[in-house]
Coordinates of N, CA and C in Angstrom, one line a residue:
Chain A
E986 N -5.7 26.1 13.8 CA -4.7 26.1 12.7 C -4.4 24.7 12.6
A987 N -4.2 24.5 11.3 CA -4.0 23.1 10.6 C -2.4 22.6 11.4
Q988 N -2.6 21.4 11.9 CA -1.6 21.0 12.5 C -1.1 19.4 12.5
V989 N -0.1 18.8 12.5 CA 0.2 17.4 13.4 C 1.0 17.5 14.4
T990 N 0.2 17.0 15.3 CA 1.2 16.9 17.1 C 1.4 15.5 17.0
Q991 N 2.5 15.6 18.0 CA 3.2 14.2 18.3 C 3.5 14.7 20.1
N992 N 3.5 13.3 20.7 CA 3.7 13.6 21.8 C 4.4 12.0 22.6
P993 N 5.2 12.1 23.2 CA 6.3 13.3 23.9 C 6.7 14.0 22.7
R994 N 7.7 14.9 22.7 CA 8.5 15.5 22.1 C 10.0 14.9 22.4
Y995 N 10.3 14.5 23.3 CA 11.8 13.9 23.7 C 11.0 12.7 24.6
L996 N 12.1 11.6 24.7 CA 11.9 10.7 25.7 C 13.3 9.7 25.9
I997 N 13.4 9.5 26.8 CA 14.4 8.5 27.2 C 13.9 7.4 27.8
T998 N 14.0 6.2 27.6 CA 13.5 5.1 27.9 C 14.7 3.9 28.2
V999 N 14.3 3.0 28.8 CA 15.1 1.9 29.2 C 14.5 0.6 28.2
T1000 N 15.7 -0.2 27.8 CA 15.3 -1.5 27.0 C 14.3 -2.2 27.4
G1001 N 13.3 -2.9 26.4 CA 12.1 -3.5 27.0 C 10.9 -2.6 27.5
K1002 N 11.3 -1.4 27.8 CA 9.9 -0.8 28.4 C 8.9 -0.3 27.5
K1003 N 7.7 -0.9 27.4 CA 6.7 -0.4 26.6 C 6.4 0.9 26.5
L1004 N 6.3 1.6 24.8 CA 6.0 2.9 25.1 C 5.3 3.0 23.8
T1005 N 4.6 4.0 24.0 CA 3.7 4.9 22.9 C 3.9 6.3 22.4
V1006 N 4.3 6.7 21.2 CA 4.1 7.8 20.7 C 2.7 8.1 20.2
T1007 N 2.2 9.3 20.4 CA 0.5 9.8 20.1 C 1.0 10.6 18.6
C1008 N 0.3 10.7 17.7 CA 0.2 11.4 16.7 C -1.3 11.7 16.4
S1009 N -1.4 13.0 16.2 CA -3.1 13.5 15.9 C -2.8 14.8 15.0
Q1010 N -3.8 14.5 13.9 CA -4.0 15.7 13.0 C -5.1 15.9 13.0
N1011 N -5.6 17.5 12.7 CA -6.9 18.0 13.1 C -7.1 18.6 11.6
M1012 N -6.8 17.9 10.3 CA -7.0 18.2 9.1 C -8.0 17.0 8.3
N1013 N -8.3 16.2 9.0 CA -9.3 15.1 8.5 C -8.6 14.5 7.3
H1014 N -7.3 14.3 7.4 CA -6.8 13.5 6.7 C -7.0 12.1 6.4
E1015 N -6.9 11.7 5.2 CA -7.1 9.9 5.2 C -6.0 9.3 5.4
Y1016 N -4.8 9.7 4.9 CA -3.4 9.1 4.7 C -2.4 9.8 6.1
M1017 N -1.9 8.6 6.9 CA -1.2 9.3 7.8 C 0.3 8.1 7.7
S1018 N 1.5 8.4 8.2 CA 2.7 7.6 8.2 C 3.6 8.0 9.2
W1019 N 4.2 6.8 9.8 CA 5.5 7.4 10.7 C 7.0 7.0 9.8
Y1020 N 8.0 8.2 10.2 CA 9.3 8.1 9.5 C 9.8 7.9 10.6
R1021 N 11.3 7.4 10.6 CA 12.3 7.6 11.6 C 13.5 8.3 10.6
Q1022 N 13.9 9.2 11.2 CA 15.4 9.7 10.5 C 16.4 9.4 11.4
D1023 N 17.5 9.0 10.7 CA 18.8 8.5 11.1 C 20.0 9.3 10.4
P1024 N 21.0 9.7 11.1 CA 22.2 10.4 10.4 C 22.8 9.6 9.3
G1025 N 22.8 10.1 8.0 CA 23.2 9.5 6.9 C 22.3 8.4 6.2
L1026 N 21.0 8.3 7.0 CA 20.1 7.4 6.0 C 19.1 8.4 5.8
G1027 N 19.0 9.3 5.9 CA 17.4 10.0 5.5 C 16.4 9.5 6.4
L1028 N 15.3 9.5 5.8 CA 14.1 9.6 6.5 C 13.5 8.0 5.7
R1029 N 13.0 7.2 6.6 CA 12.7 5.7 6.2 C 11.3 5.9 6.7
Q1030 N 10.4 5.4 6.2 CA 9.1 5.0 6.4 C 8.8 3.6 7.2
I1031 N 8.0 3.9 8.2 CA 7.8 2.7 9.3 C 6.6 1.8 8.6
Y1032 N 5.5 3.0 9.1 CA 4.0 2.0 8.7 C 3.0 3.5 8.1
Y1033 N 2.1 2.8 7.6 CA 1.6 4.1 6.9 C -0.1 3.6 6.9
S1034 N -0.9 4.5 7.0 CA -2.4 4.2 7.3 C -3.3 5.0 6.2
M1035 N -4.0 4.1 5.0 CA -4.2 4.7 4.0 C -5.9 5.3 4.6
N1036 N -6.3 4.8 5.9 CA -7.6 5.1 6.5 C -7.8 4.3 7.7
V1037 N -9.0 5.1 8.1 CA -9.5 4.1 9.6 C -9.2 2.6 9.4
E1038 N -8.7 1.8 10.3 CA -8.6 0.4 10.1 C -7.8 -0.3 9.0
V1039 N -7.1 0.6 8.5 CA -6.2 0.1 7.3 C -4.6 0.9 7.5
T1040 N -3.9 -0.4 7.6 CA -2.6 0.3 8.3 C -1.8 -0.7 7.2
D1041 N -0.3 -0.7 7.1 CA 0.6 -1.4 6.0 C 2.0 -0.7 6.3
K1042 N 2.8 -1.9 6.6 CA 4.3 -1.7 6.5 C 4.7 -0.8 5.6
G1043 N 5.7 -0.2 5.9 CA 6.8 0.7 5.3 C 7.8 -0.1 5.1
D1044 N 9.0 0.6 4.7 CA 10.3 0.0 4.7 C 11.0 -0.8 6.2
V1045 N 11.0 0.0 6.8 CA 11.5 -0.4 8.5 C 10.1 -0.9 9.5
P1046 N 9.4 -1.5 9.3 CA 8.4 -2.1 10.5 C 9.0 -2.9 11.6
E1047 N 10.4 -3.4 11.4 CA 10.7 -4.2 12.6 C 10.6 -3.6 13.6
G1048 N 9.9 -4.5 14.8 CA 9.9 -3.9 16.2 C 8.8 -2.8 16.3
Y1049 N 7.9 -2.3 15.6 CA 6.8 -1.7 15.5 C 5.4 -1.9 15.4
K1050 N 4.7 -1.4 16.0 CA 3.0 -1.5 15.8 C 2.4 -0.2 15.8
V1051 N 1.5 -0.1 14.8 CA 0.8 0.8 15.1 C -1.1 0.7 15.1
S1052 N -1.8 1.6 15.1 CA -3.2 1.5 15.1 C -4.0 2.4 14.5
R1053 N -5.2 2.1 13.8 CA -5.7 3.5 13.4 C -6.9 3.0 13.6
K1054 N -7.4 3.5 14.8 CA -9.3 3.6 15.3 C -9.8 4.7 15.1
E1055 N -9.3 5.6 15.0 CA -9.8 7.1 14.5 C -9.3 7.4 13.5
K1056 N -10.2 8.3 12.6 CA -9.3 9.2 11.4 C -8.2 10.2 12.2
R1057 N -8.0 10.9 13.3 CA -7.2 11.8 13.6 C -6.0 11.2 14.2
N1058 N -6.1 10.0 14.8 CA -5.0 9.6 15.4 C -4.2 8.3 14.7
F1059 N -2.9 8.2 15.2 CA -2.1 7.1 14.4 C -1.0 7.0 15.4
P1060 N -1.2 6.2 16.3 CA 0.0 6.1 17.4 C 1.0 4.9 16.9
L1061 N 2.1 5.5 17.5 CA 3.7 4.1 17.2 C 3.6 4.0 18.3
I1062 N 3.5 2.4 18.2 CA 3.9 1.6 19.7 C 5.1 0.8 19.9
L1063 N 6.1 0.9 20.5 CA 7.4 0.1 20.7 C 7.0 -0.8 21.8
E1064 N 6.7 -2.1 21.4 CA 6.6 -3.3 22.6 C 7.5 -3.7 23.5
S1065 N 8.8 -3.7 22.8 CA 10.1 -3.9 23.7 C 11.2 -3.0 23.0
P1066 N 11.3 -2.0 23.6 CA 12.4 -1.0 22.7 C 13.5 -1.4 23.0
S1067 N 14.4 -1.4 21.8 CA 16.0 -1.7 21.9 C 16.8 -0.2 21.4
P1068 N 18.2 -0.6 22.0 CA 18.8 0.8 21.4 C 18.7 1.2 20.1
N1069 N 18.6 0.4 19.0 CA 18.6 0.5 17.9 C 17.5 1.3 17.3
Q1070 N 16.6 1.2 18.2 CA 15.3 2.5 17.9 C 15.4 3.8 18.3
T1071 N 16.7 4.2 18.4 CA 16.9 5.3 19.0 C 17.5 6.3 17.8
S1072 N 16.1 7.2 17.9 CA 16.1 7.9 16.2 C 15.3 9.4 16.9
L1073 N 14.9 10.0 15.6 CA 14.3 11.0 15.6 C 13.0 10.5 15.0
Y1074 N 11.8 10.7 15.2 CA 10.5 10.1 14.5 C 9.8 11.0 14.3
F1075 N 9.3 11.0 12.9 CA 7.9 12.0 12.4 C 6.8 11.3 12.3
C1076 N 5.5 11.9 12.5 CA 4.3 11.5 11.9 C 3.8 12.6 11.1
A1077 N 3.5 12.2 9.6 CA 2.8 12.9 8.7 C 1.5 12.6 8.2
S1078 N 0.8 13.4 7.5 CA -0.5 13.1 7.3 C -0.5 13.8 6.1
S1079 N -1.4 13.4 5.1 CA -1.7 14.0 3.5 C -3.3 13.8 3.7
L1080 N -3.7 14.7 2.8 CA -5.2 14.5 2.4 C -5.7 13.2 2.0
A1081 N -4.6 12.8 0.6 CA -4.8 11.5 0.2 C -3.8 11.1 0.2
G1082 N -3.7 9.6 -0.4 CA -2.5 8.7 -0.1 C -1.9 8.7 -1.5
P1083 N -1.4 7.8 -2.0 CA -0.7 7.5 -3.4 C -1.6 7.7 -4.3
P1084 N -1.2 8.3 -5.3 CA 0.3 8.6 -5.8 C 0.7 10.2 -5.4
F1085 N 0.3 10.6 -4.1 CA 0.4 11.8 -3.4 C 0.5 13.2 -4.3
Q1086 N -0.7 13.4 -4.4 CA -0.9 14.2 -5.3 C -0.6 15.7 -4.6
G1087 N -0.7 15.6 -3.0 CA -0.6 16.8 -2.4 C 0.4 16.6 -1.4
E1088 N 0.7 17.6 -0.6 CA 2.1 17.8 0.3 C 1.4 17.0 1.5
Q1089 N 2.3 16.4 2.2 CA 2.3 16.1 3.4 C 2.6 16.6 4.6
Y1090 N 2.0 16.8 5.6 CA 2.4 17.8 6.5 C 3.0 16.7 7.9
F1091 N 4.0 17.3 8.3 CA 4.8 16.6 9.4 C 4.4 17.1 10.5
G1092 N 4.6 16.4 11.7 CA 4.6 17.0 13.1 C 6.1 17.6 13.5
P1093 N 6.4 18.1 14.5 CA 7.4 18.6 15.0 C 8.7 17.5 15.4
G1094 N 8.2 15.9 15.5 CA 9.2 15.0 15.9 C 9.2 15.0 17.4
T1095 N 9.7 13.7 17.5 CA 9.9 12.7 18.9 C 11.5 12.4 18.8
R1096 N 12.0 12.4 19.7 CA 13.6 12.4 19.8 C 13.6 10.8 20.9
L1097 N 13.7 10.0 20.3 CA 13.8 8.7 21.3 C 15.1 7.9 21.7
T1098 N 15.5 8.3 22.8 CA 16.7 7.3 23.1 C 16.3 6.3 24.4
V1099 N 16.8 5.3 23.7 CA 16.8 3.8 24.4 C 18.1 3.1 24.8
T1100 N 18.1 3.0 26.4 CA 19.3 2.8 26.6 C 19.3 1.3 27.3
Chain B
S960 N 14.2 0.7 0.2 CA 15.7 1.3 -0.8 C 15.4 2.8 -1.2
Q961 N 16.8 3.2 -1.3 CA 16.4 4.6 -1.7 C 16.1 5.0 -3.0
Q962 N 15.2 5.9 -3.3 CA 15.2 6.5 -4.5 C 15.6 7.5 -5.1
G963 N 15.5 8.3 -4.3 CA 15.7 10.1 -4.4 C 17.3 10.1 -3.8
E964 N 18.1 10.4 -4.4 CA 19.6 10.9 -4.2 C 19.9 12.4 -4.3
E965 N 20.5 12.9 -3.4 CA 20.7 14.5 -3.6 C 22.1 14.6 -3.7
D966 N 22.3 15.8 -4.5 CA 23.7 16.2 -4.6 C 23.8 17.3 -4.7
P967 N 24.5 18.8 -3.8 CA 25.7 17.8 -3.1 C 25.1 17.2 -1.7
Q968 N 26.1 16.8 -1.2 CA 25.3 16.4 0.4 C 25.7 17.8 1.4
A969 N 26.3 18.5 1.1 CA 26.4 19.9 1.7 C 26.9 21.0 0.7
L970 N 26.1 22.3 1.0 CA 26.6 23.4 0.2 C 26.6 24.7 0.9
S971 N 28.0 25.2 1.1 CA 28.1 26.4 1.7 C 28.2 27.9 0.8
I972 N 27.1 28.9 1.0 CA 27.2 30.0 -0.1 C 27.0 31.2 1.2
Q973 N 27.2 32.1 0.3 CA 27.1 33.6 1.1 C 25.8 34.0 0.7
E974 N 25.4 34.8 1.5 CA 23.9 35.3 1.3 C 23.8 36.1 0.2
G975 N 22.9 36.0 -0.8 CA 22.8 37.0 -2.0 C 22.8 36.0 -3.2
E976 N 23.8 35.0 -3.1 CA 24.1 34.0 -4.0 C 23.1 33.0 -4.5
N977 N 23.2 32.2 -5.2 CA 22.2 31.1 -5.6 C 22.3 29.9 -5.2
A978 N 21.6 29.2 -5.0 CA 21.7 27.8 -4.5 C 21.0 26.8 -5.3
T979 N 22.0 25.7 -5.9 CA 21.3 24.6 -6.8 C 21.5 23.3 -6.0
M980 N 20.7 22.6 -6.0 CA 20.5 21.3 -5.5 C 20.0 20.2 -6.1
N981 N 20.6 19.2 -6.6 CA 20.2 18.1 -7.3 C 19.3 16.9 -6.7
C982 N 18.4 16.2 -7.3 CA 18.1 15.1 -7.0 C 18.0 13.9 -8.1
S983 N 18.4 12.6 -8.1 CA 18.1 11.7 -9.3 C 17.6 10.9 -8.6
Y984 N 16.8 10.0 -9.2 CA 15.9 8.7 -8.9 C 16.0 7.8 -9.9
K985 N 15.5 6.6 -9.5 CA 15.9 5.4 -10.1 C 15.0 4.7 -11.1
T986 N 13.5 4.8 -10.5 CA 12.3 4.4 -11.5 C 11.3 5.8 -11.4
S987 N 10.7 5.6 -12.5 CA 9.4 6.5 -12.9 C 8.8 7.0 -11.7
I988 N 8.1 7.9 -12.0 CA 7.6 8.3 -11.0 C 6.1 9.3 -11.1
N989 N 5.4 9.5 -10.4 CA 4.3 10.2 -10.5 C 4.2 11.6 -10.3
N990 N 5.0 12.0 -9.5 CA 5.6 13.3 -9.1 C 6.7 13.0 -8.4
L991 N 7.3 14.7 -7.8 CA 8.5 14.7 -7.2 C 8.2 16.1 -6.4
Q992 N 8.5 15.8 -5.1 CA 8.5 17.0 -4.1 C 9.7 17.4 -3.5
W993 N 9.9 18.9 -3.2 CA 11.2 19.1 -2.1 C 10.3 19.6 -0.7
Y994 N 11.4 19.0 0.0 CA 10.9 19.5 1.6 C 12.0 20.5 2.1
R995 N 11.9 21.3 2.9 CA 12.9 21.8 4.0 C 12.8 21.6 5.4
Q996 N 14.1 21.2 5.8 CA 14.1 20.7 7.2 C 14.9 21.4 8.1
N997 N 14.6 22.5 8.8 CA 15.3 22.9 9.9 C 15.9 22.4 11.0
S998 N 17.0 22.4 11.3 CA 18.0 21.4 12.2 C 17.0 21.1 13.3
G999 N 16.7 19.5 13.2 CA 15.6 18.8 14.3 C 14.5 19.2 14.3
R1000 N 13.7 19.4 13.0 CA 12.4 20.1 13.2 C 11.7 19.2 12.1
G1001 N 10.4 19.3 11.9 CA 9.8 18.8 10.9 C 10.0 19.1 9.6
L1002 N 9.3 18.6 8.6 CA 9.7 18.9 7.2 C 8.8 19.6 6.9
V1003 N 8.9 20.4 6.1 CA 7.8 21.4 5.5 C 8.2 21.4 3.9
H1004 N 6.8 21.1 3.6 CA 6.6 21.0 2.1 C 7.0 22.4 1.0
L1005 N 7.7 22.1 0.2 CA 8.2 23.5 -0.6 C 7.3 23.7 -1.8
I1006 N 7.5 22.4 -2.5 CA 6.8 22.5 -4.0 C 6.8 21.0 -4.4
L1007 N 6.0 20.9 -5.5 CA 5.8 19.3 -6.0 C 5.7 19.9 -7.6
I1008 N 6.2 18.7 -8.1 CA 6.0 18.9 -9.7 C 5.8 17.4 -10.3
R1009 N 5.2 17.6 -11.3 CA 4.3 16.2 -11.7 C 4.9 15.8 -12.9
S1010 N 5.2 14.7 -13.2 CA 5.9 13.9 -14.2 C 5.6 14.6 -15.2
N1011 N 4.8 15.1 -15.9 CA 4.6 15.7 -17.1 C 4.8 17.4 -17.0
E1012 N 5.4 17.9 -16.2 CA 5.8 19.2 -15.9 C 7.4 19.2 -15.9
R1013 N 7.8 20.4 -16.7 CA 9.3 20.3 -16.9 C 10.0 21.3 -15.9
E1014 N 8.8 22.5 -15.2 CA 9.8 23.4 -14.4 C 8.1 23.8 -13.7
K1015 N 8.6 24.5 -12.3 CA 7.8 25.1 -11.6 C 8.5 26.2 -10.9
H1016 N 7.5 27.2 -10.6 CA 8.3 28.5 -9.7 C 7.3 28.4 -8.6
S1017 N 7.7 28.7 -7.6 CA 7.3 29.4 -6.5 C 8.2 30.3 -5.6
G1018 N 7.8 31.8 -5.5 CA 8.2 32.7 -5.2 C 9.8 32.7 -5.5
R1019 N 10.8 32.3 -4.6 CA 12.5 32.3 -5.0 C 12.9 30.7 -5.6
L1020 N 12.1 30.0 -5.5 CA 12.4 28.5 -5.7 C 11.9 28.5 -7.2
R1021 N 13.1 27.5 -7.8 CA 12.3 27.3 -9.3 C 12.7 25.5 -9.2
V1022 N 11.8 25.1 -9.8 CA 12.5 23.5 -9.6 C 12.1 22.9 -11.0
T1023 N 13.1 22.3 -11.5 CA 12.9 21.6 -12.8 C 13.0 20.0 -12.7
L1024 N 12.3 19.4 -13.8 CA 12.1 18.1 -13.8 C 12.7 17.2 -15.2
D1025 N 13.3 16.7 -15.3 CA 14.1 15.8 -16.5 C 13.5 14.5 -16.2
T1026 N 12.5 14.2 -16.6 CA 12.2 12.4 -16.3 C 12.9 11.6 -17.6
S1027 N 13.8 12.1 -18.7 CA 14.6 11.1 -19.1 C 15.9 11.1 -18.6
K1028 N 16.3 11.8 -17.9 CA 17.5 11.6 -17.2 C 17.0 11.5 -15.9
K1029 N 15.9 11.2 -15.5 CA 15.6 10.9 -14.2 C 16.2 11.8 -12.9
S1030 N 16.1 13.3 -13.0 CA 16.6 14.0 -12.3 C 15.7 15.2 -11.8
S1031 N 16.0 16.2 -10.9 CA 15.2 17.5 -10.6 C 16.3 18.0 -10.3
S1032 N 16.0 19.6 -10.0 CA 16.9 20.5 -9.7 C 15.9 21.6 -8.8
L1033 N 16.5 21.9 -7.6 CA 15.7 22.8 -7.0 C 17.0 23.7 -7.1
L1034 N 16.5 25.5 -7.5 CA 17.1 26.2 -7.4 C 16.9 27.4 -6.3
I1035 N 17.3 28.0 -5.3 CA 17.0 29.0 -4.1 C 17.9 30.4 -4.8
T1036 N 17.1 31.2 -5.1 CA 17.9 32.3 -5.7 C 17.8 33.3 -4.6
A1037 N 18.9 34.3 -4.9 CA 19.0 35.3 -3.8 C 18.8 34.8 -2.1
S1038 N 19.7 34.0 -1.9 CA 19.6 33.3 -0.6 C 19.7 34.1 0.6
R1039 N 19.3 33.6 1.4 CA 19.2 34.4 2.7 C 19.9 33.4 3.9
A1040 N 20.2 34.1 4.6 CA 20.6 33.4 5.9 C 19.7 32.2 6.5
A1041 N 18.1 33.0 6.4 CA 17.0 32.0 7.0 C 16.7 30.7 6.0
D1042 N 17.4 30.6 5.1 CA 17.1 29.4 4.0 C 18.4 28.5 4.8
T1043 N 19.0 28.5 5.2 CA 19.7 27.6 6.1 C 19.0 26.2 6.8
A1044 N 19.0 25.3 6.1 CA 18.2 24.1 6.3 C 18.9 22.8 5.5
S1045 N 18.1 21.6 5.9 CA 18.3 20.5 4.9 C 17.1 20.8 3.8
Y1046 N 17.6 20.0 2.7 CA 16.4 20.1 1.6 C 16.5 18.7 1.0
F1047 N 15.7 18.1 1.1 CA 15.1 17.0 0.8 C 14.0 16.4 -0.3
C1048 N 14.4 16.1 -1.5 CA 13.7 15.6 -2.4 C 12.9 14.2 -2.3
A1049 N 11.3 14.1 -2.7 CA 10.8 12.7 -2.2 C 10.1 12.6 -3.6
T1050 N 10.2 11.2 -4.0 CA 9.5 10.8 -5.1 C 8.3 9.9 -4.6
A1051 N 7.2 10.0 -5.8 CA 6.0 9.3 -5.5 C 5.9 8.6 -6.7
I1052 N 5.9 7.1 -6.2 CA 5.7 6.2 -7.3 C 4.4 5.8 -7.4
F1053 N 3.9 5.5 -8.7 CA 2.7 5.4 -9.3 C 2.4 3.8 -9.3
S1054 N 2.5 2.9 -8.3 CA 2.3 1.6 -8.1 C 1.1 1.3 -6.8
G1055 N 1.2 -0.3 -6.6 CA 0.7 -0.9 -5.9 C 1.5 -0.7 -4.7
Y1056 N 2.7 -0.4 -4.5 CA 3.4 0.0 -3.5 C 2.9 1.4 -2.9
S1057 N 2.8 1.8 -1.5 CA 2.5 3.1 -1.2 C 3.2 3.6 -0.7
T1058 N 4.2 4.6 -1.1 CA 5.2 5.4 -0.2 C 5.8 6.2 -1.1
L1059 N 5.9 7.2 -0.3 CA 6.6 8.4 -0.8 C 8.5 8.6 -0.1
T1060 N 9.1 8.1 -1.0 CA 10.4 7.9 -0.7 C 11.6 9.1 -0.7
F1061 N 11.9 9.7 0.5 CA 13.0 10.3 0.7 C 14.3 9.9 0.5
G1062 N 15.0 11.2 -0.3 CA 16.6 11.0 -0.2 C 17.2 11.5 1.3
K1063 N 18.5 11.3 1.1 CA 19.0 11.7 2.3 C 19.3 13.0 2.7
G1064 N 19.1 13.9 1.5 CA 19.1 15.3 1.9 C 20.6 15.9 1.7
T1065 N 20.1 17.4 1.0 CA 21.3 18.6 0.8 C 21.0 19.4 2.0
M1066 N 22.2 19.5 2.8 CA 22.3 20.7 4.4 C 22.8 21.9 3.1
L1067 N 21.9 23.1 3.4 CA 22.5 24.0 2.9 C 23.0 25.3 4.0
L1068 N 23.8 25.7 4.0 CA 24.5 26.6 5.1 C 24.6 28.3 4.0
V1069 N 23.9 29.1 4.5 CA 24.0 30.3 3.9 C 24.7 31.3 5.1
S1070 N 26.0 31.9 4.8 CA 26.3 32.9 5.6 C 26.1 34.2 5.4
P1071 N 25.8 34.8 6.3 CA 25.6 36.2 6.4 C 26.6 37.2 5.8

């Protein structure tokens, strides 16, 4: 089944404790991205990757890191999480990047709480 | 910066009625996409309309695009309780800046 998976689905952590949210897709997609969703703000893009070893900042990259060592995986790293990073995070992938002639496939989401 | 803005923010209708949601945007686009999100779940792609298209259908969905007004509408006909969800428009801008920008969404409640 074609899908984007994220782990963990739920995470409660403390300020400053490094964490990684994994994302994997099995569709051989070139383009992957991370979004965060907050009430009243909609979805905002954090980072994206056009292909292996090619990543770039989205609208809200501060406090996050990513890597793309393999085509299928695109982990999101929070080196020192803070409470303002409490949010619902989505990973997405698509066959090709801009101008996005095709749909994006979204993962199920990771709900992160930083206390 | 927010590109697409949906209107209304929330819509409540009865089963069988039609639901119309609108999306306005600011800059020229390559295409516009509509997504649905059930509460707390991932977004699901519904339909994509290109800038040179004016109308597109998919099942009970009808999307229109008016590039002169920089607006799009999503019509769901004969709505069902299962259509209850948030609906987002996303605009793809054909430029060096690589992003698909989402609006804040319209929350649709369909009551039996």
